């Protein structure tokens, strides 16, 4: 299938002046121009022939890959799966250079998609949606932007990203810091020159673990501030061979099928064997083989790693022993391997020479559990025990995940209830797609969907396809609005909760999956952990049965 024959742009012809802007009428407004928003535009505009527009805060498309330009930024999904699969020709035409390509290449890919499907005329850049209010009398969403524009639309679709609202900790004294500081998710486009600088890096999640080795190469000195020690597996990144590229071109269908059926939407399956039933020697040999292969596939070595603590311990011990082997300084090795949660119960990073970086003379490690940050002073970071003098601070402190970007928008639904009020105790919705009280609002990869537990492109495509089919159904049947009923949302929230509790993921109290990284955020396990394959089946069944659990009104 190809979507190349796009119609001419249907965007409002020109941007009205901010003051006194007139109301612009559209069928659908999509917020965000990353993987999600661009594909949603393509489907609504070219397949349903709707008048649709994307509004994007950044001054380019790409979402995550437009904003996260920090040193070392790469995907940890394998490149051939970190791609759209809606068009076989697109998969075959695009050639990834590496197993885990770096940010500039992924951004090039997303720009290629914008051009190939002529999406740009219907994407309004440099514009942030600030508010959206549902007007029941007209059954329209009234959407305001920071450019002073107002849109009236029947369907409002958020494609704002699960990991797009930067989490900058509120540390006293930051405003007085005499050097420069950056959050990795809002990295300057001109880059940052670390040459001759003393750099402090706060955070040892996927981002910090990618950035540290690259920063250490050019900085005079790097201090890594670690609050929670983390597992990481080697990526063993490398250029893709011609044989592998050929394999991908010839197996598009098979790769898609595997991604759609697996727990995490990755192109590999999880082994059927149990860690505990496997003799120790054989188990370690399998871990060693997975370590040598590298990447997230390590967690697929055994089927019970995320459901059985004793099984998980075997993987955890293997990785901790690797850390102690790699890191030569026994004090650093002890701090780095003192990991207090099960392997892969927080999202496991993959790395290129992360632990090896601590063998460099210019790299120090601060254990924030032993000596917490007290303040930032003009000179640097003061912990309980020392002042660390710094020229640059890098916050690799993650995101207000899953709900952050949504709640930054003043969204007001039926009866004047805001999303913030509706979600005061944590997100509540049906299938992660729609919220009771917010008719015709769809949330791509919303909380309650597999989202961040998945390789995201297949999950995004599944959401976009479901939303598109749903809107087509409404139009074909003369239905004006759709909204989930309360009971369906309550039942789904119980399923989300039960799915998390069936794994070790819900036990990690300092996980961002639970919102624990953002002070004051409700502690609710947000993504659906029951598996992508199962989730797809559920969504398909709901659509097949005439949207059971939703109220459809003419
Ligand atoms: C550094 C990093 C690496 C990652 N690597 C992987 C990986 O290897 N594999 C994987 O599966 N996932 C990965 N992810 C997750 C990644 O976010 C998704 O894979 C994917 O890019 C999400 O696409 P999206 O379009 O849903 O959201 P995003 O790419 O986050 O795009 C959302 C867009 O919405 C815009 N926006 C938000 N609010 C507003 C508003 N109010 N008004 C206007 N515009 C708004 C933002 O500016 C942004 O451009 C990674 C995330 C990060 C941060
Ligand atoms: N493709 C990739 O390889 C890749 C790269 C980057 C990001 N991602 C995606 O994005 C997600 C987020 O990754 P991330 O690394 O940006 O964020 P993260 O996983 O939330 O890690 C943030 C780090 O900052 C620390 N931190 C937060 N607030 C702090 C504070 N006030 N003081 C000290 N330390 C603090 C956290 O410690 P605690 O653990 O104690 O909270 C954690 O070590 C990943 O899990 C992944 O899904 C993927």
XYZ file of C-alpha atoms and ligand atoms in Angstrom:
655
model
C 0.000 0.000 0.000
C 1.173 3.501 -0.645
C -0.153 6.793 0.614
C 1.797 8.944 -1.767
C -1.177 10.419 -3.610
C -1.877 12.936 -0.894
C -4.421 15.609 -1.671
C -3.470 19.254 -1.620
C -3.162 20.812 1.800
C -6.364 21.381 3.707
C -4.868 23.615 6.397
C -6.326 27.060 6.979
C -4.618 29.141 4.325
C -2.726 31.532 6.528
C -2.141 32.200 10.169
C -4.548 34.898 11.361
C -3.227 37.740 13.472
C -3.117 36.818 17.151
C -5.390 39.626 18.281
C -8.992 39.125 17.269
C -8.263 35.867 15.438
C -11.326 34.302 13.924
C -12.493 30.810 14.701
C -11.030 28.246 12.285
C -13.214 25.215 11.618
C -11.687 21.785 11.084
C -12.822 18.190 11.425
C -9.873 17.206 13.581
C -6.968 18.792 15.371
C -3.956 16.686 16.327
C -1.543 17.947 18.977
C 2.104 16.978 18.344
C 4.171 16.125 15.249
C 6.180 13.100 16.357
C 5.668 9.501 15.201
C 2.062 9.656 16.484
C 0.827 12.981 15.169
C 2.284 12.596 11.685
C 0.770 9.158 11.137
C -2.572 10.291 12.540
C -2.588 13.206 10.088
C -1.872 10.879 7.185
C -4.727 8.563 8.125
C -7.344 11.253 8.745
C -6.403 13.461 5.809
C -5.609 10.930 3.115
C -7.817 7.979 4.086
C -10.870 9.575 5.692
C -10.521 12.826 3.702
C -11.022 14.874 6.857
C -9.930 18.441 7.218
C -7.185 17.861 9.771
C -4.302 19.889 11.140
C -1.341 19.099 13.380
C -0.223 21.750 15.842
C 3.353 21.328 17.098
C 5.229 23.349 19.731
C 8.661 22.756 18.208
C 9.904 24.374 15.035
C 10.355 21.024 13.323
C 8.706 17.617 13.166
C 10.091 14.548 14.970
C 8.895 14.946 18.564
C 11.292 13.065 20.845
C 13.958 13.146 18.153
C 13.551 16.863 17.585
C 14.025 17.674 21.287
C 16.462 15.052 22.618
C 19.743 16.071 20.993
C 21.975 15.299 23.970
C 25.324 13.605 23.347
C 24.875 9.868 22.886
C 21.116 9.991 22.127
C 20.048 6.856 20.250
C 17.121 4.483 20.178
C 17.247 1.221 22.094
C 14.697 -0.465 19.868
C 16.516 -2.092 16.970
C 16.391 0.246 13.997
C 14.463 -2.088 11.691
C 11.673 -2.146 14.289
C 11.903 1.508 15.281
C 10.096 2.444 12.099
C 6.630 2.826 10.684
C 5.272 -0.395 9.172
C 2.059 0.971 7.625
C 3.617 1.068 4.171
C 5.790 -1.828 2.960
C 7.430 0.454 0.391
C 8.541 2.851 3.111
C 10.098 -0.003 5.110
C 11.926 -1.277 2.028
C 13.095 2.120 0.818
C 14.528 3.484 4.041
C 17.946 2.149 4.957
C 19.108 2.394 8.569
C 22.852 2.552 8.944
C 23.219 1.020 12.404
C 21.589 -1.404 14.807
C 20.775 1.557 17.114
C 20.964 4.747 15.060
C 21.746 8.080 16.676
C 19.293 10.953 17.061
C 20.218 12.833 13.841
C 19.478 9.758 11.704
C 16.112 9.118 13.372
C 15.208 12.780 12.935
C 16.177 12.499 9.239
C 13.869 9.488 8.925
C 10.915 11.363 10.422
C 11.577 14.349 8.156
C 11.690 11.939 5.215
C 8.248 10.646 6.229
C 6.922 14.225 6.451
C 8.151 14.885 2.896
C 7.257 11.536 1.360
C 3.616 11.836 2.434
C 3.448 15.625 1.935
C 2.496 16.214 5.543
C 4.171 19.581 6.085
C 1.434 21.829 4.676
C -0.899 20.501 7.354
C 1.501 20.867 10.260
C 1.557 24.173 12.096
C 4.967 24.501 13.800
C 6.087 26.799 16.621
C 2.621 26.683 18.082
C 1.635 25.265 21.448
C -1.885 24.237 22.322
C -2.622 25.863 25.645
C -6.279 25.014 26.240
C -9.141 22.974 24.839
C -12.761 23.196 25.970
C -15.601 20.923 24.949
C -18.704 22.864 23.987
C -21.650 20.514 24.441
C -24.146 22.710 22.572
C -22.183 22.500 19.324
C -20.430 19.185 20.065
C -17.130 20.877 19.179
C -13.804 21.276 20.895
C -12.599 24.882 21.060
C -8.823 24.790 21.000
C -6.558 27.737 21.871
C -2.898 28.145 20.992
C -0.158 30.367 22.352
C -0.201 32.163 18.992
C -3.669 33.440 19.835
C -5.446 31.206 17.362
C -8.685 29.389 18.115
C -9.897 26.262 16.333
C -13.289 24.637 16.440
C -13.033 20.892 15.777
C -15.187 17.811 16.138
C -12.308 15.505 17.062
C -9.347 16.381 19.248
C -6.468 13.921 19.213
C -3.509 14.226 21.528
C -0.210 12.961 20.140
C 1.767 14.808 22.804
C 4.133 11.977 23.714
C 4.580 9.832 26.821
C 8.063 11.199 27.463
C 7.950 14.809 26.346
C 7.416 16.910 29.485
C 10.866 17.474 30.971
C 11.240 16.787 34.690
C 13.575 19.420 36.110
C 13.957 18.864 39.844
C 13.212 21.791 42.085
C 16.644 22.006 43.736
C 17.194 25.166 45.809
C 19.743 27.549 44.319
C 19.531 26.519 40.661
C 18.753 30.084 39.628
C 22.018 31.251 41.245
C 24.258 28.729 39.472
C 27.051 30.687 37.771
C 27.601 28.110 35.031
C 25.180 26.787 32.424
C 22.644 24.005 32.864
C 20.580 21.910 30.459
C 17.862 19.263 30.523
C 18.600 16.496 28.034
C 15.057 16.628 26.643
C 15.397 20.311 25.729
C 18.922 20.214 24.367
C 20.214 23.274 22.462
C 20.298 22.750 18.710
C 23.745 24.280 18.436
C 25.104 21.640 20.849
C 27.126 22.116 24.016
C 30.913 22.292 24.051
C 32.243 20.440 27.096
C 35.906 20.949 26.229
C 37.906 21.895 29.313
C 34.736 22.027 31.449
C 33.832 20.415 34.744
C 30.492 18.780 34.139
C 27.935 17.386 36.597
C 25.418 14.844 35.266
C 22.377 14.143 37.434
C 20.513 10.954 36.611
C 21.375 7.387 35.651
C 18.356 6.309 33.615
C 18.596 5.455 29.900
C 19.501 9.056 29.094
C 22.255 9.559 31.684
C 23.710 6.153 30.817
C 23.895 7.111 27.128
C 25.256 10.601 27.767
C 27.960 9.906 30.380
C 30.482 8.083 28.134
C 30.224 10.697 25.390
C 30.481 13.689 27.741
C 33.454 12.091 29.516
C 35.387 11.999 26.228
C 35.475 15.776 25.831
C 34.945 17.206 29.320
C 37.873 18.018 31.595
C 35.999 16.236 34.354
C 32.640 14.525 34.721
C 30.838 13.849 37.992
C 27.896 11.466 37.757
C 25.307 11.974 40.507
C 23.510 8.662 41.059
C 20.358 8.445 43.168
C 19.292 4.930 42.152
C 21.791 2.444 40.788
C 20.625 0.901 37.514
C 21.081 -2.183 35.410
C 22.366 -1.745 31.904
C 23.277 -4.183 29.160
C 25.765 -3.551 26.372
C 24.124 -2.387 23.143
C 26.895 -3.778 20.920
C 25.850 -1.188 18.402
C 27.345 -1.666 14.940
C 26.698 -0.853 11.293
C 24.031 -3.093 9.766
C 25.330 -5.648 7.314
C 24.042 -5.777 3.731
C 22.651 -9.252 4.474
C 20.599 -7.925 7.370
C 19.244 -5.020 5.308
C 18.249 -7.520 2.634
C 16.626 -9.756 5.264
C 14.475 -6.816 6.431
C 13.425 -5.919 2.890
C 12.385 -9.525 2.272
C 10.602 -10.142 5.584
C 8.488 -7.056 6.204
C 5.342 -9.072 6.880
C 7.012 -11.524 9.227
C 8.720 -8.784 11.247
C 5.432 -6.891 11.550
C 3.629 -10.056 12.692
C 6.185 -10.761 15.408
C 6.049 -7.181 16.716
C 2.253 -7.314 16.827
C 2.143 -10.570 18.741
C 4.826 -10.070 21.374
C 4.496 -8.679 24.879
C 6.586 -5.594 24.183
C 6.102 -4.976 20.473
C 9.735 -5.844 19.755
C 10.772 -8.050 16.836
C 11.928 -10.856 19.118
C 10.024 -13.347 21.218
C 10.484 -14.239 24.861
C 11.882 -17.709 25.427
C 9.486 -20.384 26.700
C 11.925 -21.684 29.339
C 11.960 -20.784 33.025
C 15.091 -19.424 34.701
C 14.446 -21.483 37.814
C 13.959 -24.755 35.927
C 17.233 -24.270 34.061
C 20.400 -25.644 35.739
C 22.641 -22.818 36.999
C 25.512 -23.524 34.611
C 23.273 -23.607 31.560
C 21.409 -20.512 32.779
C 24.613 -18.522 33.102
C 25.713 -19.661 29.653
C 22.422 -18.353 28.239
C 22.865 -15.039 30.066
C 26.418 -14.795 28.780
C 25.260 -15.409 25.204
C 22.557 -12.737 25.609
C 25.102 -10.312 27.110
C 27.410 -10.882 24.149
C 24.553 -10.350 21.720
C 23.574 -7.151 23.536
C 20.407 -5.090 23.629
C 17.001 -5.447 25.219
C 16.712 -9.071 24.103
C 18.511 -9.960 27.332
C 15.191 -9.733 29.167
C 13.716 -12.318 26.797
C 16.181 -14.980 27.949
C 13.605 -16.581 30.254
C 9.849 -16.301 30.507
C 9.663 -15.744 34.282
C 12.097 -12.842 34.766
C 9.333 -10.302 35.293
C 6.947 -12.491 37.229
C 9.081 -14.376 39.723
C 11.457 -12.679 42.132
C 13.739 -15.718 42.488
C 13.998 -16.032 38.703
C 14.707 -12.341 38.418
C 17.432 -12.609 41.077
C 19.411 -14.889 38.770
C 19.516 -12.209 36.048
C 20.127 -9.436 38.565
C 23.090 -11.279 40.090
C 24.558 -11.975 36.662
C 24.470 -8.291 35.700
C 25.747 -7.073 39.085
C 28.699 -9.461 38.763
C 29.399 -8.012 35.299
C 29.417 -4.484 36.734
C 31.862 -5.506 39.473
C 34.071 -7.141 36.837
C 34.096 -4.117 34.531
C 34.552 -1.315 37.086
C 38.067 -1.433 38.510
C 37.643 0.852 41.532
C 35.913 -1.362 44.144
C 34.163 1.613 45.784
C 32.633 2.779 42.492
C 31.821 -0.824 41.568
C 29.976 -1.302 44.855
C 27.931 1.906 44.396
C 27.068 1.093 40.769
C 26.056 -2.496 41.509
C 24.084 -1.735 44.664
C 20.792 -2.045 42.769
C 17.705 -2.284 44.955
C 15.014 -3.343 42.460
C 14.402 -6.322 40.189
C 16.043 -6.362 36.765
C 13.810 -4.756 34.066
C 11.179 -3.715 36.616
C 12.278 -0.178 35.780
C 12.981 0.295 32.081
C 16.442 -1.228 31.529
C 18.894 0.933 29.587
C 21.349 -0.411 27.077
C 24.703 1.274 26.739
C 27.978 1.758 24.967
C 30.798 1.668 27.546
C 28.777 3.118 30.430
C 30.374 1.098 33.229
C 33.783 1.290 31.481
C 33.523 5.100 31.706
C 34.042 4.898 35.478
C 37.555 3.536 34.829
C 38.574 6.884 33.341
C 40.656 9.229 35.504
C 38.377 12.172 34.739
C 35.131 10.543 35.935
C 33.812 10.604 39.514
C 30.691 9.024 40.970
C 28.598 10.499 43.775
C 26.209 8.249 45.648
C 23.219 10.478 46.379
C 21.648 7.840 48.621
C 24.612 8.247 50.971
C 25.055 11.975 50.433
C 21.947 13.683 48.973
C 21.980 16.964 47.075
C 21.380 19.818 49.509
C 21.495 22.765 47.126
C 22.956 24.190 43.958
C 25.308 27.049 44.691
C 26.878 29.512 42.230
C 29.948 27.185 42.161
C 28.259 23.826 41.692
C 26.308 21.115 43.497
C 26.471 20.858 47.265
C 25.719 17.433 48.680
C 25.517 16.591 52.366
C 29.276 15.877 52.377
C 30.917 18.064 49.744
C 30.744 20.926 47.264
C 31.282 19.650 43.709
C 32.612 22.544 41.608
C 31.050 22.592 38.150
C 30.868 24.699 34.996
C 27.947 22.818 33.469
C 25.094 20.798 34.987
C 23.247 18.286 32.811
C 19.857 17.172 34.099
C 19.221 13.658 32.773
C 16.345 13.554 35.208
C 13.662 12.201 32.928
C 10.106 13.214 32.309
C 6.737 13.789 33.883
C 5.790 10.667 31.979
C 2.501 9.691 30.368
C 0.320 12.397 31.921
C 2.695 15.410 32.071
C 2.241 16.800 28.560
C -1.520 16.182 28.635
C -2.041 17.968 31.934
C 0.000 20.972 30.819
C -2.928 21.729 28.503
C -6.030 23.147 30.192
C -8.430 20.497 28.930
C -12.027 21.011 30.001
C -14.579 18.360 29.146
C -18.302 17.967 29.586
C -19.882 19.739 32.587
C -16.863 21.986 33.086
C -14.689 19.207 34.569
C -11.016 19.570 33.705
C -8.740 16.635 32.944
C -6.632 17.676 35.899
C -9.669 17.350 38.170
C -10.763 14.073 36.588
C -7.273 12.629 37.093
C -6.580 14.103 40.528
C -6.164 10.597 41.975
C -4.374 9.302 38.865
C -5.298 8.701 35.232
C -8.604 6.919 34.583
C -9.746 6.077 31.071
C -10.828 3.238 28.818
C -8.103 1.344 26.957
C -5.819 4.354 27.296
C -7.757 5.853 24.389
C -10.654 7.872 25.778
C -11.635 9.484 29.079
C -15.195 9.519 30.484
C -16.505 13.087 30.391
C -14.328 14.058 27.392
C -16.311 13.177 24.247
C -14.467 12.867 20.934
C -11.096 13.328 22.649
C -8.604 10.559 21.809
C -5.237 10.096 23.514
C -2.586 8.297 21.460
C -0.501 6.074 23.768
C -2.335 7.435 26.772
C -1.844 6.001 30.260
C -3.639 2.670 30.498
C -2.237 1.499 27.155
C 0.992 -0.528 26.769
C 2.746 2.676 25.640
C 6.142 2.963 27.319
C 6.343 -0.787 27.995
C 6.419 -1.260 24.235
C 8.552 -0.625 21.271
C 6.508 2.460 20.492
C 6.065 2.654 16.711
C 3.877 -0.488 16.476
C 1.851 0.618 19.496
C 1.428 4.097 17.961
C 0.295 2.608 14.646
C -2.195 0.388 16.441
C -3.672 3.386 18.301
C -3.821 5.561 15.200
C -5.458 2.778 13.172
C -7.990 2.148 15.927
C -8.860 5.848 16.241
C -9.131 6.193 12.460
C -11.428 3.165 12.188
C -13.498 4.497 15.071
C -13.967 7.920 13.443
C -14.826 6.243 10.144
C -17.440 4.153 11.984
C -18.938 7.271 13.580
C -19.141 9.049 10.251
C -20.608 6.079 8.397
C -23.294 5.593 11.039
C -24.196 9.229 11.578
C -22.868 9.215 15.135
C -21.858 12.606 16.448
C -19.924 11.689 19.555
C -18.249 8.879 21.402
C -17.254 8.654 25.026
C -16.506 5.719 27.337
C -18.983 4.873 30.070
C -17.781 5.072 33.674
C -18.119 1.341 34.330
C -15.920 0.480 31.348
C -13.230 2.870 32.567
C -13.421 1.495 36.124
C -13.193 -2.089 34.914
C -10.244 -1.171 32.673
C -8.410 0.576 35.521
C -8.800 -2.592 37.589
C -7.348 -4.598 34.693
C -4.415 -2.206 34.366
C -3.786 -2.518 38.088
C -4.098 -6.314 38.060
C -1.784 -6.632 35.045
C 0.892 -4.592 36.840
C 0.493 -6.588 40.054
C 0.959 -9.835 38.142
C 4.520 -8.658 37.436
C 7.390 -7.322 39.539
C 6.984 -3.879 37.936
C 4.437 -2.566 40.420
C 6.744 -3.330 43.375
C 9.343 -0.692 42.496
C 8.260 2.281 44.521
C 10.751 4.735 42.943
C 9.691 4.025 39.372
C 8.447 6.647 36.949
C 5.928 4.052 35.736
C 4.185 4.951 39.024
C 4.874 8.677 38.810
C 7.339 8.457 41.719
C 9.912 10.733 40.042
C 7.644 13.785 40.190
C 6.905 15.165 43.660
C 3.159 15.294 44.360
C 2.181 13.087 41.400
C -0.367 10.393 42.339
C 1.305 6.995 42.753
C -0.614 4.941 40.211
C 0.960 2.378 37.884
C 0.156 3.981 34.517
C 1.006 1.748 31.523
C -0.867 -1.485 30.751
C 1.491 -4.388 31.534
C -0.680 -7.213 30.180
C 1.194 -7.336 26.876
C 0.812 -5.685 23.500
C -0.648 -8.780 21.784
C -3.372 -9.140 24.423
C -4.085 -5.419 24.351
C -4.476 -5.399 20.556
C -6.936 -8.290 20.776
C -8.967 -6.434 23.391
C -9.111 -3.239 21.312
C -10.105 -5.191 18.205
C -12.830 -7.041 20.074
C -14.246 -3.741 21.378
C -14.403 -2.315 17.846
C -15.865 -5.532 16.426
C -18.656 -5.543 18.979
C -19.806 -2.039 18.008
C -17.615 -0.226 20.532
C -18.818 -1.964 23.672
C -18.018 0.175 26.722
C -18.485 3.418 24.783
C -21.584 5.604 24.580
C -22.276 6.543 20.954
C -24.726 9.401 20.374
C -26.293 10.784 17.198
C 15.741 9.946 24.457
C 14.608 9.021 24.167
C 14.830 7.851 23.486
C 13.779 7.005 23.198
N 14.047 5.817 22.568
C 13.024 4.979 22.294
C 13.261 3.720 21.669
O 14.384 3.340 21.367
N 12.213 2.928 21.422
C 10.930 3.280 21.738
O 10.010 2.532 21.466
N 10.684 4.468 22.316
C 11.688 5.310 22.607
N 11.431 6.498 23.230
C 10.044 6.911 23.438
C 9.628 7.904 22.310
O 9.077 8.984 22.967
C 8.681 7.227 21.323
O 9.338 6.152 20.701
C 8.148 8.122 20.200
O 9.122 8.945 19.657
C 6.947 8.895 20.685
O 6.360 9.562 19.602
P 5.081 10.492 19.844
O 4.789 11.129 18.568
O 4.011 9.710 20.501
O 5.552 11.555 20.932
P 6.745 12.579 20.861
O 7.781 12.124 19.946
O 7.118 12.872 22.263
O 6.086 13.872 20.194
C 5.153 14.646 20.885
C 5.178 16.028 20.299
O 4.079 16.751 20.846
C 4.462 18.082 21.011
N 3.591 18.678 22.016
C 3.403 18.289 23.291
N 2.507 19.104 23.897
C 2.141 20.020 22.972
C 1.252 21.108 22.999
N 0.547 21.413 24.087
N 1.106 21.844 21.885
C 1.803 21.545 20.749
N 2.671 20.516 20.684
C 2.832 19.755 21.782
C 5.907 18.012 21.461
O 6.586 19.207 21.181
C 6.419 16.836 20.657
O 7.065 17.261 19.504
C 12.468 7.348 23.577
C 12.239 8.512 24.305
C 13.301 9.337 24.607
C 13.031 10.583 25.395
N 16.441 4.703 23.476
C 17.038 4.882 24.597
O 18.037 4.282 24.870
C 16.455 5.876 25.523
C 17.249 6.927 25.937
C 16.702 7.851 26.800
C 15.398 7.710 27.226
N 14.652 6.675 26.791
C 13.259 6.502 27.258
O 12.942 7.549 28.142
C 12.727 7.024 29.455
C 13.231 8.018 30.472
O 14.641 7.945 30.545
P 15.479 9.055 31.274
O 16.801 8.471 31.551
O 15.407 10.303 30.515
O 14.687 9.293 32.629
P 14.562 8.296 33.917
O 14.622 6.898 33.521
O 13.387 8.777 34.663
O 15.883 8.598 34.723
C 16.032 9.790 35.395
C 17.199 9.696 36.329
O 17.295 10.926 37.040
C 17.274 10.656 38.430
N 16.637 11.762 39.117
C 15.417 12.284 38.876
N 15.172 13.309 39.708
C 16.274 13.420 40.504
C 16.616 14.277 41.557
N 15.765 15.208 42.016
N 17.815 14.113 42.138
C 18.657 13.159 41.701
N 18.391 12.316 40.710
C 17.198 12.446 40.111
C 16.486 9.364 38.558
O 16.716 8.746 39.780
P 15.622 7.733 40.411
O 15.728 6.480 39.605
O 16.016 7.626 41.803
O 14.277 8.400 40.228
C 17.047 8.597 37.366
O 18.304 8.072 37.639
C 13.473 5.708 29.422
O 13.094 4.846 30.426
C 13.136 5.219 28.044
O 11.817 4.779 28.005
C 15.164 5.745 25.945
